[in-house]
mmCIF file of C-alpha atoms in Angstrom:
data_model
loop_
_atom_site.group_PDB
_atom_site.id
_atom_site.type_symbol
_atom_site.label_atom_id
_atom_site.label_comp_id
_atom_site.label_asym_id
_atom_site.label_seq_id
_atom_site.Cartn_x
_atom_site.Cartn_y
_atom_site.Cartn_z
ATOM 1 C CA MET A 1 121.316 -55.590 152.985
ATOM 2 C CA LEU A 2 124.341 -54.776 150.853
ATOM 3 C CA ASN A 3 127.493 -53.482 152.451
ATOM 4 C CA PHE A 4 129.180 -50.393 151.008
ATOM 5 C CA TYR A 5 131.522 -52.267 148.655
ATOM 6 C CA GLN A 6 128.821 -54.651 147.443
ATOM 7 C CA LYS A 7 126.659 -51.635 146.624
ATOM 8 C CA ILE A 8 129.454 -50.125 144.538
ATOM 9 C CA GLN A 9 129.890 -53.438 142.692
ATOM 10 C CA LYS A 10 126.143 -53.629 141.980
ATOM 11 C CA ILE A 11 126.151 -50.056 140.650
ATOM 12 C CA GLU A 12 129.095 -50.865 138.399
ATOM 13 C CA SER A 13 127.239 -53.944 137.124
ATOM 14 C CA LEU A 14 124.205 -51.787 136.348
ATOM 15 C CA GLN A 15 126.437 -49.300 134.543
ATOM 16 C CA LEU A 16 127.895 -52.111 132.433
ATOM 17 C CA GLU A 17 124.368 -53.308 131.680
ATOM 18 C CA ALA A 18 123.518 -49.776 130.498
ATOM 19 C CA ASP A 19 126.676 -49.683 128.348
ATOM 20 C CA LYS A 20 125.777 -53.007 126.719
ATOM 21 C CA ALA A 21 122.182 -51.915 126.130
ATOM 22 C CA THR A 22 123.153 -48.609 124.503
ATOM 23 C CA LYS A 23 125.895 -50.259 122.431
ATOM 24 C CA SER A 24 123.386 -52.811 121.161
ATOM 25 C CA PHE A 25 120.920 -50.006 120.421
ATOM 26 C CA LYS A 26 123.551 -48.013 118.513
ATOM 27 C CA ASN A 27 124.556 -51.073 116.485
ATOM 28 C CA LYS A 28 120.973 -52.060 115.739
ATOM 29 C CA TYR A 29 120.011 -48.606 114.446
ATOM 30 C CA HIS A 30 123.431 -47.620 113.024
ATOM 31 C CA ILE A 31 123.571 -44.437 115.051
ATOM 32 C CA ASP A 32 126.213 -42.890 117.288
ATOM 33 C CA CYS A 33 127.360 -39.579 118.718
ATOM 34 C CA LEU A 34 128.570 -37.028 116.209
ATOM 35 C CA PHE A 35 132.364 -36.714 116.078
ATOM 36 C CA HIS A 36 133.654 -34.315 118.756
ATOM 37 C CA CYS A 37 130.123 -33.320 119.726
ATOM 38 C CA SER A 38 129.895 -33.771 123.513
ATOM 39 C CA LYS A 39 127.275 -30.994 123.643
ATOM 40 C CA CYS A 40 125.398 -33.078 126.216
ATOM 41 C CA CYS A 41 128.272 -32.377 128.636
ATOM 42 C CA LEU A 42 127.661 -28.664 128.218
ATOM 43 C CA TYR A 43 124.045 -28.720 129.390
ATOM 44 C CA ASP A 44 123.700 -26.846 132.629
ATOM 45 C CA ASP A 45 120.561 -28.666 133.769
ATOM 46 C CA ILE A 46 121.723 -32.288 133.997
ATOM 47 C CA ASN A 47 120.265 -34.070 136.999
ATOM 48 C CA ALA A 48 121.651 -37.252 138.484
ATOM 49 C CA THR A 49 121.628 -39.245 141.693
ATOM 50 C CA PRO A 50 124.460 -39.456 144.205
ATOM 51 C CA LEU A 51 124.155 -43.246 144.045
ATOM 52 C CA GLU A 52 125.190 -43.489 140.389
ATOM 53 C CA PHE A 53 128.412 -41.617 141.208
ATOM 54 C CA LEU A 54 129.510 -43.737 144.183
ATOM 55 C CA PRO A 55 131.839 -45.870 142.011
ATOM 56 C CA LEU A 56 133.448 -42.712 140.607
ATOM 57 C CA ALA A 57 133.848 -41.238 144.091
ATOM 58 C CA PHE A 58 135.377 -44.477 145.355
ATOM 59 C CA HIS A 59 137.822 -44.483 142.414
ATOM 60 C CA LEU A 60 138.729 -40.873 143.216
ATOM 61 C CA TYR A 61 139.308 -41.845 146.847
ATOM 62 C CA LYS A 62 141.578 -44.770 145.892
ATOM 63 C CA SER A 63 143.484 -42.435 143.520
ATOM 64 C CA GLY A 64 143.972 -39.779 146.200
ATOM 65 C CA LEU A 65 141.900 -37.242 144.225
ATOM 66 C CA LEU A 66 138.699 -37.135 146.272
ATOM 67 C CA GLU A 67 139.438 -34.005 148.309
ATOM 68 C CA GLU A 68 140.723 -32.190 145.207
ATOM 69 C CA VAL A 69 137.470 -32.915 143.348
ATOM 70 C CA ILE A 70 135.334 -31.808 146.311
ATOM 71 C CA GLU A 71 137.301 -28.558 146.453
ATOM 72 C CA LYS A 72 136.933 -28.056 142.695
ATOM 73 C CA ILE A 73 133.150 -28.542 142.902
ATOM 74 C CA ASN A 74 132.939 -26.130 145.844
ATOM 75 C CA ASN A 75 134.761 -23.479 143.797
ATOM 76 C CA LYS A 76 132.920 -24.067 140.503
ATOM 77 C CA ASN A 77 130.906 -21.065 139.304
ATOM 78 C CA ASP A 78 128.661 -22.748 136.749
ATOM 79 C CA SER A 79 126.481 -25.839 136.761
ATOM 80 C CA ARG A 80 128.077 -27.747 133.878
ATOM 81 C CA CYS A 81 129.586 -31.080 134.833
ATOM 82 C CA ILE A 82 132.895 -30.750 136.633
ATOM 83 C CA PHE A 83 134.412 -33.460 134.437
ATOM 84 C CA SER A 84 133.567 -31.997 131.023
ATOM 85 C CA VAL A 85 136.729 -30.982 129.175
ATOM 86 C CA PHE A 86 136.936 -28.920 125.994
ATOM 87 C CA GLU A 87 140.455 -27.694 125.485
ATOM 88 C CA ASN A 88 143.381 -28.449 123.220
ATOM 89 C CA ASP A 89 143.398 -32.148 122.352
ATOM 90 C CA LYS A 90 141.069 -33.163 125.205
ATOM 91 C CA TRP A 91 137.404 -33.432 124.379
ATOM 92 C CA GLY A 92 134.444 -34.717 126.348
ATOM 93 C CA CYS A 93 134.468 -36.496 129.695
ATOM 94 C CA SER A 94 137.669 -36.689 131.713
ATOM 95 C CA VAL A 95 136.305 -39.650 133.745
ATOM 96 C CA TYR A 96 134.524 -41.440 130.891
ATOM 97 C CA PRO A 97 134.984 -45.030 132.184
ATOM 98 C CA SER A 98 133.528 -43.980 135.568
ATOM 99 C CA ARG A 99 130.772 -41.663 134.331
ATOM 100 C CA GLY A 100 127.291 -41.787 135.802
ATOM 101 C CA LEU A 101 124.267 -43.717 134.618
ATOM 102 C CA ILE A 102 122.646 -40.674 132.994
ATOM 103 C CA CYS A 103 125.813 -40.131 130.948
ATOM 104 C CA ARG A 104 125.724 -43.739 129.754
ATOM 105 C CA LEU A 105 122.076 -43.646 128.705
ATOM 106 C CA PHE A 106 121.541 -40.113 127.420
ATOM 107 C CA GLY A 107 120.837 -39.876 123.718
ATOM 108 C CA PHE A 108 120.479 -43.619 123.124
ATOM 109 C CA ALA A 109 117.598 -44.625 125.347
ATOM 110 C CA SER A 110 113.922 -44.001 125.812
ATOM 111 C CA VAL A 111 111.850 -42.261 128.429
ATOM 112 C CA LEU A 112 108.317 -43.298 129.325
ATOM 113 C CA ASP A 113 105.274 -41.279 128.281
ATOM 114 C CA LYS A 114 102.248 -40.749 130.526
ATOM 115 C CA HIS A 115 100.958 -44.191 129.478
ATOM 116 C CA GLU A 116 104.303 -45.848 130.432
ATOM 117 C CA LYS A 117 105.165 -46.445 126.751
ATOM 118 C CA PRO A 118 108.784 -45.946 125.655
ATOM 119 C CA CYS A 119 109.575 -42.864 123.553
ATOM 120 C CA PHE A 120 113.046 -42.437 122.075
ATOM 121 C CA ALA A 121 114.824 -39.478 123.658
ATOM 122 C CA ALA A 122 117.457 -38.519 121.087
ATOM 123 C CA CYS A 123 119.797 -35.649 121.830
ATOM 124 C CA HIS A 124 119.406 -32.292 120.094
ATOM 125 C CA SER A 125 122.486 -32.790 117.920
ATOM 126 C CA LEU A 126 121.208 -36.071 116.480
ATOM 127 C CA LYS A 127 117.729 -34.605 115.971
ATOM 128 C CA GLU A 128 119.237 -31.711 114.020
ATOM 129 C CA ASN A 129 121.764 -33.737 112.001
ATOM 130 C CA CYS A 130 119.850 -36.997 111.404
ATOM 131 C CA PRO A 131 116.154 -36.082 111.548
ATOM 132 C CA GLU A 132 114.976 -38.859 109.203
ATOM 133 C CA LYS A 133 116.884 -41.563 111.075
ATOM 134 C CA ILE A 134 115.619 -40.293 114.436
ATOM 135 C CA GLN A 135 112.062 -40.255 113.114
ATOM 136 C CA GLN A 136 112.439 -43.867 111.901
ATOM 137 C CA ILE A 137 113.798 -44.986 115.274
ATOM 138 C CA CYS A 138 110.948 -43.208 117.075
ATOM 139 C CA LYS A 139 108.402 -45.021 114.904
ATOM 140 C CA LYS A 140 110.036 -48.409 115.472
ATOM 141 C CA ILE A 141 110.104 -47.945 119.241
ATOM 142 C CA ALA A 142 106.507 -46.683 119.230
ATOM 143 C CA SER A 143 105.538 -49.861 117.357
ATOM 144 C CA GLY A 144 107.073 -52.039 120.059
ATOM 145 C CA GLU A 145 110.759 -52.503 119.228
ATOM 146 C CA LYS A 146 112.963 -52.631 122.324
ATOM 147 C CA SER A 147 115.275 -49.901 123.514
ATOM 148 C CA PRO A 148 117.049 -49.132 126.769
ATOM 149 C CA VAL A 149 114.599 -47.269 129.020
ATOM 150 C CA ILE A 150 116.060 -44.656 131.355
ATOM 151 C CA PRO A 151 113.400 -44.913 134.112
ATOM 152 C CA ILE A 152 113.801 -48.701 134.239
ATOM 153 C CA PHE A 153 117.546 -48.347 134.830
ATOM 154 C CA TYR A 154 116.879 -45.741 137.517
ATOM 155 C CA ARG A 155 114.360 -48.038 139.208
ATOM 156 C CA LYS A 156 117.020 -50.753 139.312
ATOM 157 C CA LEU A 157 119.465 -48.214 140.743
ATOM 158 C CA ALA A 158 116.997 -47.082 143.402
ATOM 159 C CA MET A 159 116.513 -50.690 144.491
ATOM 160 C CA LEU A 160 120.134 -50.651 145.688
ATOM 161 C CA ASP A 161 119.572 -47.651 147.964
ATOM 162 C CA PHE A 162 116.205 -45.959 147.718
ATOM 163 C CA GLN A 163 117.193 -42.639 149.290
ATOM 164 C CA LEU A 164 120.370 -42.087 147.268
ATOM 165 C CA GLY A 165 118.860 -43.594 144.118
ATOM 166 C CA GLU A 166 115.752 -41.414 144.073
ATOM 167 C CA ASP A 167 117.328 -38.102 145.005
ATOM 168 C CA LEU A 168 117.825 -36.260 141.683
ATOM 169 C CA LEU A 169 120.228 -33.356 142.055
ATOM 170 C CA PRO A 170 122.174 -31.100 139.704
ATOM 171 C CA ILE A 171 125.051 -33.264 138.454
ATOM 172 C CA ASN A 172 127.869 -31.569 140.370
ATOM 173 C CA GLN A 173 125.854 -31.670 143.572
ATOM 174 C CA ALA A 174 125.187 -35.399 143.011
ATOM 175 C CA ILE A 175 128.914 -35.994 142.433
ATOM 176 C CA LYS A 176 129.822 -33.988 145.546
ATOM 177 C CA GLU A 177 127.329 -35.891 147.685
ATOM 178 C CA ALA A 178 128.766 -39.193 146.429
ATOM 179 C CA CYS A 179 132.273 -37.916 147.245
ATOM 180 C CA ASP A 180 131.138 -36.854 150.723
ATOM 181 C CA ILE A 181 129.615 -40.293 151.348
ATOM 182 C CA VAL A 182 132.809 -42.072 150.284
ATOM 183 C CA TYR A 183 134.911 -39.662 152.343
ATOM 184 C CA MET A 184 132.812 -40.186 155.464
ATOM 185 C CA HIS A 185 132.711 -43.957 154.965
ATOM 186 C CA ASN A 186 136.494 -44.178 154.703
ATOM 187 C CA ALA A 187 137.230 -41.602 157.402
ATOM 188 C CA TYR A 188 135.861 -43.901 160.067
ATOM 189 C CA LEU A 189 137.453 -47.197 159.004
#
């Protein structure tokens, strides 16, 4: 059984694996996010697991920001991610290097259909702005070309801690639960 810090290291390794897989996918298909898009951060129905945000929560704890973030989530009136920033010269995710697994995979990975076959899950912006390219990628993946697969990454995550890795919550609630876990873990050291 992994101790708390080993679990965080394993999650970070899985996140790096997701980053490498999506980077390879982007390079292979010559596709990337649209400049200053970040519309995915504005969705109000993003679900995530507390487990994927443990490294972020631990970083916040080490930086002395954990309680501030918990308070901010408690006072937030909408369901958009607490870390999405769209003002002045700041754009996108304010904790980008520590973002969750869903944030790393969204838009450049596949989901599984009812027959467990990968289907490319492009974001709305790419579908609208690059429909031909998205259609080509969908065909290639349907014909057997490899892509990162979101459920496979989440299965790997759940293997680290089944309860925390299977519990899909609204993103801010998942972040808060991860912060609470880190807070409680460190409060009793």
